[in-house]
CSV table of C-alpha atoms and ligand atoms in Angstrom, one decimal:
chain,number,residue,atom,x,y,z
A,143,MET,CA,0.1,-0.1,-0.3
A,144,LYS,CA,1.4,3.9,-1.2
A,145,VAL,CA,0.2,5.8,1.6
A,146,ILE,CA,1.1,10.3,0.2
A,147,GLY,CA,1.5,11.9,4.3
A,148,ILE,CA,0.4,16.0,4.3
A,149,GLU,CA,2.1,17.7,7.8
A,150,THR,CA,0.8,21.7,8.3
A,151,SER,CA,0.3,21.5,11.1
A,152,CYS,CA,2.9,24.3,12.4
A,153,ASP,CA,5.6,26.0,10.8
A,154,GLU,CA,7.5,23.1,8.7
A,155,THR,CA,5.6,21.6,5.5
A,156,SER,CA,6.2,17.9,4.9
A,157,VAL,CA,4.5,15.6,2.7
A,158,ALA,CA,6.2,12.1,2.7
A,159,LEU,CA,5.6,8.6,0.9
A,160,LEU,CA,4.9,6.0,2.4
A,161,ASP,CA,5.2,2.2,1.2
A,162,PHE,CA,3.4,0.0,3.2
A,163,ASP,CA,3.7,-4.0,4.1
A,164,GLU,CA,0.2,-5.3,5.4
A,165,ASN,CA,1.6,-8.8,5.6
A,166,GLN,CA,4.8,-7.5,7.0
A,167,GLN,CA,3.8,-4.8,9.0
A,168,LEU,CA,7.1,-3.1,7.5
A,169,PRO,CA,6.7,0.1,7.3
A,170,LYS,CA,9.8,2.0,4.8
A,171,ILE,CA,9.8,5.6,3.6
A,172,LEU,CA,10.2,6.6,0.3
A,173,HIS,CA,11.1,9.5,0.9
A,174,GLN,CA,10.4,12.3,2.4
A,175,GLU,CA,10.3,16.1,1.6
A,176,VAL,CA,10.4,18.7,4.1
A,177,SER,CA,10.5,22.2,5.0
A,178,SER,CA,11.2,24.6,7.3
A,179,GLN,CA,10.4,28.4,7.9
A,180,ILE,CA,12.8,29.2,10.9
A,181,LYS,CA,14.4,32.3,8.6
A,182,ILE,CA,11.2,33.5,8.0
A,183,HIS,CA,9.4,33.1,11.7
A,184,GLN,CA,13.2,34.1,13.3
A,185,PRO,CA,13.2,37.4,12.7
A,186,TYR,CA,9.7,37.3,15.4
A,187,GLY,CA,10.8,35.3,17.9
A,188,GLY,CA,8.1,32.9,17.4
A,189,VAL,CA,5.7,31.2,15.2
A,190,VAL,CA,3.6,34.6,13.1
A,191,PRO,CA,0.5,32.1,12.2
A,192,GLU,CA,-0.5,34.0,8.9
A,193,LEU,CA,3.1,33.3,7.8
A,194,ALA,CA,3.3,29.3,8.1
A,195,THR,CA,-0.2,29.5,6.2
A,196,ARG,CA,0.7,31.4,3.1
A,197,GLN,CA,3.9,28.7,2.6
A,198,HIS,CA,2.3,26.6,3.5
A,199,LEU,CA,-0.7,27.4,0.5
A,200,ILE,CA,3.0,27.3,-1.9
A,201,HIS,CA,4.5,24.8,-1.0
A,202,LEU,CA,2.1,21.6,-1.2
A,203,ARG,CA,2.4,21.0,-4.6
A,204,PRO,CA,5.5,21.4,-5.7
A,205,MET,CA,6.9,19.7,-2.8
A,206,ILE,CA,4.0,16.1,-3.8
A,207,HIS,CA,5.7,16.3,-7.2
A,208,LYS,CA,9.2,16.4,-5.5
A,209,VAL,CA,8.3,13.5,-3.4
A,210,LEU,CA,6.8,11.9,-6.3
A,211,GLU,CA,9.5,11.6,-8.7
A,212,ARG,CA,12.5,11.3,-6.2
A,213,ALA,CA,10.9,8.0,-5.1
A,214,GLN,CA,9.7,7.4,-8.9
A,215,THR,CA,6.2,7.1,-8.1
A,216,LYS,CA,3.1,8.1,-10.1
A,217,TRP,CA,-0.1,9.3,-8.4
A,218,HIS,CA,-2.0,6.5,-9.4
A,219,HIS,CA,-0.3,4.7,-7.6
A,220,ILE,CA,-1.2,5.7,-4.3
A,221,ASP,CA,-3.5,4.4,-2.7
A,222,LEU,CA,-4.7,6.2,1.3
A,223,ILE,CA,-4.1,9.9,2.3
A,224,GLY,CA,-3.2,10.6,5.5
A,225,VAL,CA,-3.2,14.0,6.6
A,226,THR,CA,-3.2,16.0,9.7
A,227,ARG,CA,-6.2,17.7,11.2
A,228,GLY,CA,-5.1,18.8,14.8
A,229,PRO,CA,-4.2,19.3,16.9
A,230,GLY,CA,-2.1,23.3,15.7
A,231,LEU,CA,-3.0,26.3,14.5
A,232,ALA,CA,-5.8,27.0,12.5
A,233,SER,CA,-5.3,28.6,9.5
A,234,SER,CA,-2.6,25.8,9.1
A,235,LEU,CA,-4.3,22.7,9.4
A,236,MET,CA,-6.9,24.4,7.4
A,237,ILE,CA,-4.1,24.6,3.8
A,238,GLY,CA,-3.9,21.1,4.4
A,239,LEU,CA,-6.5,19.2,5.0
A,240,SER,CA,-8.2,20.6,2.3
A,241,PHE,CA,-5.4,19.9,0.2
A,242,ALA,CA,-5.8,16.4,0.8
A,243,LYS,CA,-9.7,16.4,0.0
A,244,ALA,CA,-8.9,18.2,-3.2
A,245,CYS,CA,-6.7,14.6,-3.9
A,246,ALA,CA,-8.8,12.7,-2.9
A,247,ILE,CA,-12.2,14.5,-4.8
A,248,ALA,CA,-10.2,14.7,-7.8
A,249,SER,CA,-8.2,10.9,-7.7
A,250,GLU,CA,-11.3,8.9,-5.9
A,251,ILE,CA,-9.1,7.3,-4.0
A,252,PRO,CA,-9.8,6.8,0.3
A,253,TRP,CA,-8.1,9.7,3.0
A,254,LEU,CA,-8.1,9.9,6.7
A,255,GLY,CA,-7.4,13.4,9.0
A,256,ILE,CA,-4.8,12.2,11.4
A,257,ASN,CA,-4.0,12.9,14.8
A,258,HIS,CA,-0.4,14.9,14.8
A,259,LEU,CA,0.6,13.8,18.5
A,260,GLU,CA,-0.5,9.6,17.1
A,261,GLY,CA,2.0,11.1,13.9
A,262,HIS,CA,4.6,11.3,17.2
A,263,LEU,CA,4.2,8.0,19.1
A,264,VAL,CA,4.5,5.5,15.8
A,265,SER,CA,7.2,7.7,14.3
A,266,ALA,CA,9.9,6.7,17.5
A,267,PHE,CA,8.8,3.0,15.4
A,268,LEU,CA,9.0,4.0,12.7
A,269,SER,CA,12.6,5.7,13.1
A,270,HIS,CA,13.2,1.2,13.3
A,271,ASN,CA,10.9,0.4,10.0
A,272,SER,CA,8.5,-1.4,13.0
A,273,VAL,CA,5.2,-0.6,13.6
A,274,PRO,CA,4.1,0.4,17.6
A,275,ILE,CA,4.5,-2.3,19.9
A,276,TYR,CA,1.8,-2.1,22.0
A,277,PRO,CA,1.3,-1.9,24.5
A,278,HIS,CA,4.5,0.8,25.8
A,279,LEU,CA,4.8,4.1,27.5
A,280,GLY,CA,4.9,7.4,25.3
A,281,LEU,CA,6.8,10.0,26.9
A,282,ILE,CA,6.0,13.0,23.8
A,283,ILE,CA,7.9,16.4,24.2
A,284,SER,CA,7.2,19.1,21.5
A,285,GLY,CA,7.3,22.7,21.1
A,286,GLY,CA,3.4,22.6,22.3
A,287,HIS,CA,3.2,18.7,24.0
A,288,THR,CA,4.4,17.3,27.1
A,289,GLN,CA,2.8,14.7,27.6
A,290,ILE,CA,3.0,10.4,29.1
A,291,ILE,CA,0.8,8.3,27.5
A,292,HIS,CA,-0.8,4.3,28.0
A,293,VAL,CA,-0.5,3.1,24.7
A,294,LYS,CA,-2.7,0.6,25.4
A,295,ALA,CA,-3.6,-0.7,21.6
A,296,LEU,CA,-3.5,1.8,18.0
A,297,SER,CA,-6.5,4.8,19.1
A,298,ASP,CA,-6.6,4.1,22.4
A,299,TYR,CA,-4.4,5.4,24.3
A,300,GLU,CA,-4.7,7.2,28.5
A,301,LEU,CA,-3.2,9.8,29.3
A,302,ILE,CA,-1.1,9.3,32.2
A,303,GLY,CA,-0.1,13.1,32.4
A,304,SER,CA,1.2,16.6,31.5
A,305,THR,CA,2.0,19.6,31.2
A,306,ARG,CA,0.2,22.7,33.4
A,307,ASP,CA,1.8,25.2,31.8
A,308,ASP,CA,4.4,25.7,29.5
A,309,ALA,CA,5.9,21.6,26.6
A,310,ALA,CA,9.3,21.1,27.8
A,311,GLY,CA,9.4,22.2,23.6
A,312,GLU,CA,8.5,26.2,25.1
A,313,ALA,CA,10.7,26.0,28.2
A,314,PHE,CA,13.2,25.7,25.9
A,315,ASP,CA,13.0,28.2,23.7
A,316,LYS,CA,12.3,31.4,25.8
A,317,VAL,CA,14.7,30.6,27.9
A,318,ALA,CA,16.9,30.9,24.5
A,319,LYS,CA,14.9,34.2,23.8
A,320,MET,CA,15.7,35.4,27.7
A,321,LEU,CA,20.2,34.6,27.2
A,322,ASP,CA,19.3,37.1,24.0
A,323,LEU,CA,19.5,33.5,21.6
A,324,PRO,CA,17.5,32.1,17.6
A,325,TYR,CA,14.7,30.9,17.3
A,326,PRO,CA,13.8,28.0,18.4
A,327,GLY,CA,15.9,26.7,21.5
A,328,GLY,CA,16.3,24.0,21.7
A,329,PRO,CA,19.2,23.1,19.5
A,330,VAL,CA,21.0,26.3,20.0
A,331,VAL,CA,20.7,26.1,24.2
A,332,GLU,CA,21.3,22.3,24.0
A,333,GLU,CA,24.8,23.6,21.7
A,334,LEU,CA,25.8,25.6,24.3
A,335,ALA,CA,25.5,23.3,27.5
A,336,ARG,CA,27.8,20.6,26.0
A,337,ASN,CA,30.0,23.0,27.1
A,338,GLY,CA,28.8,24.0,30.5
A,339,ASP,CA,28.8,22.6,34.1
A,340,ALA,CA,24.8,20.7,34.5
A,341,SER,CA,25.9,21.3,38.2
A,342,SER,CA,27.1,24.7,38.9
A,343,ILE,CA,23.5,26.3,39.0
A,344,SER,CA,20.6,24.4,41.1
A,345,PHE,CA,16.9,25.0,39.2
A,346,PRO,CA,14.1,23.7,39.8
A,347,ARG,CA,12.8,20.0,39.1
A,348,ALA,CA,9.4,21.7,39.1
A,349,MET,CA,6.3,18.3,40.4
A,350,ILE,CA,9.8,15.9,41.0
A,351,ASN,CA,8.0,14.9,44.4
A,352,LYS,CA,4.1,14.8,43.9
A,353,PRO,CA,2.7,11.4,43.4
A,354,ASN,CA,0.7,12.1,40.1
A,355,TYR,CA,3.2,12.5,36.5
A,356,SER,CA,2.4,16.0,35.9
A,357,PHE,CA,4.7,18.1,34.7
A,358,SER,CA,5.2,22.3,35.0
A,359,PHE,CA,7.5,24.2,33.5
A,360,SER,CA,7.5,27.3,33.9
A,361,GLY,CA,8.3,27.9,37.6
A,362,LEU,CA,11.9,26.6,35.8
A,363,LYS,CA,11.1,29.6,33.4
A,364,THR,CA,11.1,31.7,36.2
A,365,ALA,CA,13.3,30.7,38.4
A,366,VAL,CA,15.8,31.3,34.8
A,367,LYS,CA,14.9,34.8,34.2
A,368,LEU,CA,15.6,34.6,37.8
A,369,TYR,CA,19.4,34.5,38.2
A,370,LEU,CA,20.2,36.3,35.2
A,371,ASP,CA,18.6,39.2,37.3
A,372,GLU,CA,20.2,38.8,40.1
A,373,ASN,CA,23.8,38.1,37.5
A,374,PRO,CA,24.2,41.0,34.7
A,375,HIS,CA,27.6,39.2,34.3
A,376,TRP,CA,26.7,36.2,32.5
A,377,THR,CA,26.3,38.8,28.3
A,378,HIS,CA,30.6,39.4,28.8
A,379,ASP,CA,30.7,36.0,29.7
A,380,LYS,CA,30.4,32.6,26.7
A,381,GLN,CA,31.3,29.9,29.7
A,382,HIS,CA,29.1,31.6,32.2
A,383,LEU,CA,25.9,30.7,29.0
A,384,SER,CA,27.2,27.2,29.3
A,385,ASN,CA,27.0,26.6,32.2
A,386,ILE,CA,23.0,28.4,32.0
A,387,CYS,CA,22.1,26.4,29.7
A,388,ALA,CA,23.9,23.0,31.4
A,389,SER,CA,22.1,23.5,34.3
A,390,PHE,CA,18.8,24.5,33.0
A,391,GLN,CA,18.5,21.3,30.6
A,392,GLN,CA,19.0,19.0,33.9
A,393,ALA,CA,16.7,20.2,35.6
A,394,VAL,CA,14.4,19.6,32.4
A,395,ILE,CA,15.9,16.2,31.8
A,396,ASP,CA,15.4,14.9,35.9
A,397,VAL,CA,11.3,16.0,36.1
A,398,LEU,CA,10.8,14.2,32.2
A,399,ILE,CA,13.3,11.0,33.1
A,400,HIS,CA,11.9,10.7,36.8
A,401,LYS,CA,8.5,11.0,36.0
A,402,THR,CA,8.0,8.1,32.5
A,403,PHE,CA,10.0,5.5,34.3
A,404,LYS,CA,8.0,6.0,37.4
A,405,ALA,CA,5.1,5.8,35.5
A,406,ALA,CA,6.6,2.8,33.3
A,407,GLN,CA,7.8,0.9,36.4
A,408,GLU,CA,4.1,1.3,37.8
A,409,LEU,CA,1.9,0.7,35.2
A,410,ASN,CA,4.7,-2.5,34.5
A,411,LEU,CA,5.3,-2.2,30.6
A,412,THR,CA,8.4,-2.9,29.3
A,413,THR,CA,9.1,-0.5,26.4
A,414,VAL,CA,8.6,3.1,26.8
A,415,SER,CA,9.7,5.6,23.1
A,416,LEU,CA,10.7,9.1,23.0
A,417,SER,CA,9.3,11.9,20.8
A,418,GLY,CA,8.8,14.8,19.8
A,419,GLY,CA,11.0,17.7,19.0
A,420,VAL,CA,12.7,18.6,22.0
A,421,SER,CA,14.0,14.1,21.6
A,422,CYS,CA,17.0,15.4,19.1
A,423,ASN,CA,18.1,15.5,22.1
A,424,GLN,CA,21.4,14.5,21.9
A,425,ALA,CA,21.8,15.0,26.4
A,426,ILE,CA,18.3,14.0,26.5
A,427,ARG,CA,18.3,10.6,24.4
A,428,GLN,CA,21.2,9.2,26.1
A,429,THR,CA,20.1,10.0,29.9
A,430,PHE,CA,16.3,8.0,28.4
A,431,ALA,CA,19.0,4.8,27.0
A,432,GLU,CA,21.2,4.9,29.9
A,433,GLU,CA,18.1,4.6,32.6
A,434,ALA,CA,15.7,2.5,30.5
A,435,SER,CA,19.4,0.4,30.0
A,436,ARG,CA,18.8,0.9,34.6
A,437,LYS,CA,15.9,-0.3,34.8
A,438,GLY,CA,15.5,-3.4,31.9
A,439,ILE,CA,13.6,-1.8,29.5
A,440,LYS,CA,13.3,-1.8,26.0
A,441,CYS,CA,13.6,2.6,24.8
A,442,VAL,CA,12.3,3.3,21.8
A,443,LEU,CA,13.6,6.4,20.4
A,444,ALA,CA,12.8,8.5,17.6
A,445,ALA,CA,15.3,10.1,15.2
A,446,PRO,CA,15.8,13.0,14.8
A,447,TYR,CA,14.7,13.4,11.2
A,448,LEU,CA,11.7,11.8,12.2
A,449,SER,CA,11.4,13.6,16.2
A,450,THR,CA,10.5,17.1,14.4
A,451,ASP,CA,7.0,17.7,12.8
A,452,ASN,CA,7.1,15.2,9.4
A,453,ALA,CA,4.6,14.0,6.9
A,454,SER,CA,5.8,10.5,7.5
A,455,MET,CA,4.3,10.2,10.6
A,456,ILE,CA,1.3,11.4,9.9
A,457,ALA,CA,1.7,8.1,6.3
A,458,LEU,CA,2.1,6.3,9.1
A,459,VAL,CA,-1.3,6.7,11.8
A,460,ALA,CA,-3.1,6.7,8.4
A,461,ALA,CA,-2.3,3.0,6.9
A,462,LEU,CA,-2.5,0.9,10.4
A,463,GLN,CA,-6.1,2.9,11.1
A,464,HIS,CA,-7.2,1.9,7.1
A,465,GLN,CA,-5.9,-1.9,7.2
A,466,GLN,CA,-8.4,-2.1,10.0
A,467,GLY,CA,-11.0,-0.8,8.8
A,468,VAL,CA,-11.4,3.5,9.6
A,469,LEU,CA,-13.0,5.3,6.5
A,470,GLN,CA,-13.1,9.4,6.9
A,471,LYS,CA,-17.0,11.6,6.2
A,472,TRP,CA,-16.3,13.7,4.4
A,473,ASP,CA,-18.1,16.2,6.3
A,474,THR,CA,-14.6,16.2,8.5
A,475,ASP,CA,-13.2,19.7,9.7
A,476,ILE,CA,-9.7,20.3,11.0
A,477,ASP,CA,-9.6,20.7,15.3
A,478,PRO,CA,-7.3,22.5,16.4
A,479,ASN,CA,-6.9,20.7,20.5
A,480,LEU,CA,-7.8,17.5,19.5
A,481,LYS,CA,-7.1,15.5,22.2
A,482,LEU,CA,-5.3,12.1,21.6
A,483,ALA,CA,-6.5,10.6,25.3
A,484,SER,CA,-8.4,13.0,28.0
B,520,KG4,O1,7.9,17.8,17.1
B,520,KG4,P1,8.2,19.6,17.2
B,520,KG4,O2,9.4,20.2,15.5
B,520,KG4,O3,6.7,20.5,16.9
B,520,KG4,C1,6.9,20.6,17.8
B,520,KG4,O4,5.6,19.6,17.6
B,520,KG4,O5,5.9,21.7,18.8
B,520,KG4,O6,8.6,20.5,18.3
B,520,KG4,C2,9.6,21.5,17.7
B,520,KG4,C3,10.0,21.8,19.8
B,520,KG4,C4,10.8,23.6,19.7
B,520,KG4,O7,10.2,23.7,20.5
B,520,KG4,C5,12.0,23.1,19.3
B,520,KG4,O8,12.9,24.1,20.3
B,520,KG4,C6,12.1,21.8,20.3
B,520,KG4,O9,11.2,20.6,19.8
B,520,KG4,N1,13.8,21.5,19.8
B,520,KG4,C7,14.5,20.8,21.1
B,520,KG4,C8,15.6,20.7,20.1
B,520,KG4,N2,15.2,21.0,19.1
B,520,KG4,C9,13.9,20.7,19.5
B,520,KG4,N3,14.6,21.0,22.3
B,520,KG4,C10,15.7,20.8,22.7
B,520,KG4,N4,16.9,20.1,22.2
B,520,KG4,C11,17.3,20.2,20.8
B,520,KG4,N5,18.1,20.0,20.0
B,521,ZN,ZN1,5.2,17.7,16.9
């Protein structure tokens, strides 16, 4: 089965062609294109929805052509279209969904509107050319979400914990902004943290000892702000800047790891997956893998090119749902606040 994936939920336009062998349960990415808008949004320090939407409008059609050409496939070989219908920016989602519906009408092939978070969950397994293992515990850490999910089966999810305020990626982005670093902050903070001493500044590990699986990163952000106000000389000292980044990053890692593995143990789950843009972070990946190995848990990490927003993960969810006989209604709308589970 050949599946086209379309992802336009935020500031990345992505199209991918997935070949899914239903008998072997083997997904293979034939080609993936991602058009990043970082340069367009960078001057504003964050995503400007209207600019993001217009970029999707410009890029989708040429990207479909490029994907088909690179994968040496013709449009009439496509069996299914999977498109993100939420959560995300309303106007951006509308471009992808309208485009997918139009393609489906014109070529009379089925289409499915997919939950972006469900895409992130399968991306870890897709990175290893595999379908998800059930049950497992999934940690999604992105710019908009920080969620621990009990993945019982396809489309059967239980939310174990989530952030009460900022998402992990949002915390990286906001702290980077305070440090006069460019958007998106995650990769820059990680790079600086590499040369820093993570134990040099004691930032709070919010809610780490609370008997729940909730996260809170806004207090950590405020603690960094207070530290910068009290220690203004950091602006002249590169080593000091690296120490701040490393100490902040370690505070994020400690709570993520502690809560995730505690949940896995409590739920008796022997597989844990890590996905979402923040899972590109090498320090997080390494700590996650080490902790899993210490606890005898199988750890599945999304490859960096499938950690950030991409269409291959959307295509795989569509393929799996199609296999289970899920059909889409033509009056399906976007849902900017679409939930995975409650
Ligand atoms: O999954 P994603 O591409 O988009 C959303 O669905 O939100 O995640 C983007 C987020 C941004 O906040 C970005 O700063 C963060 O992922 N990020 C990182 C790293 N690379 C991207 N955070 C920490 N370390 C990184 N290396
Ligand atoms: Zn995402």
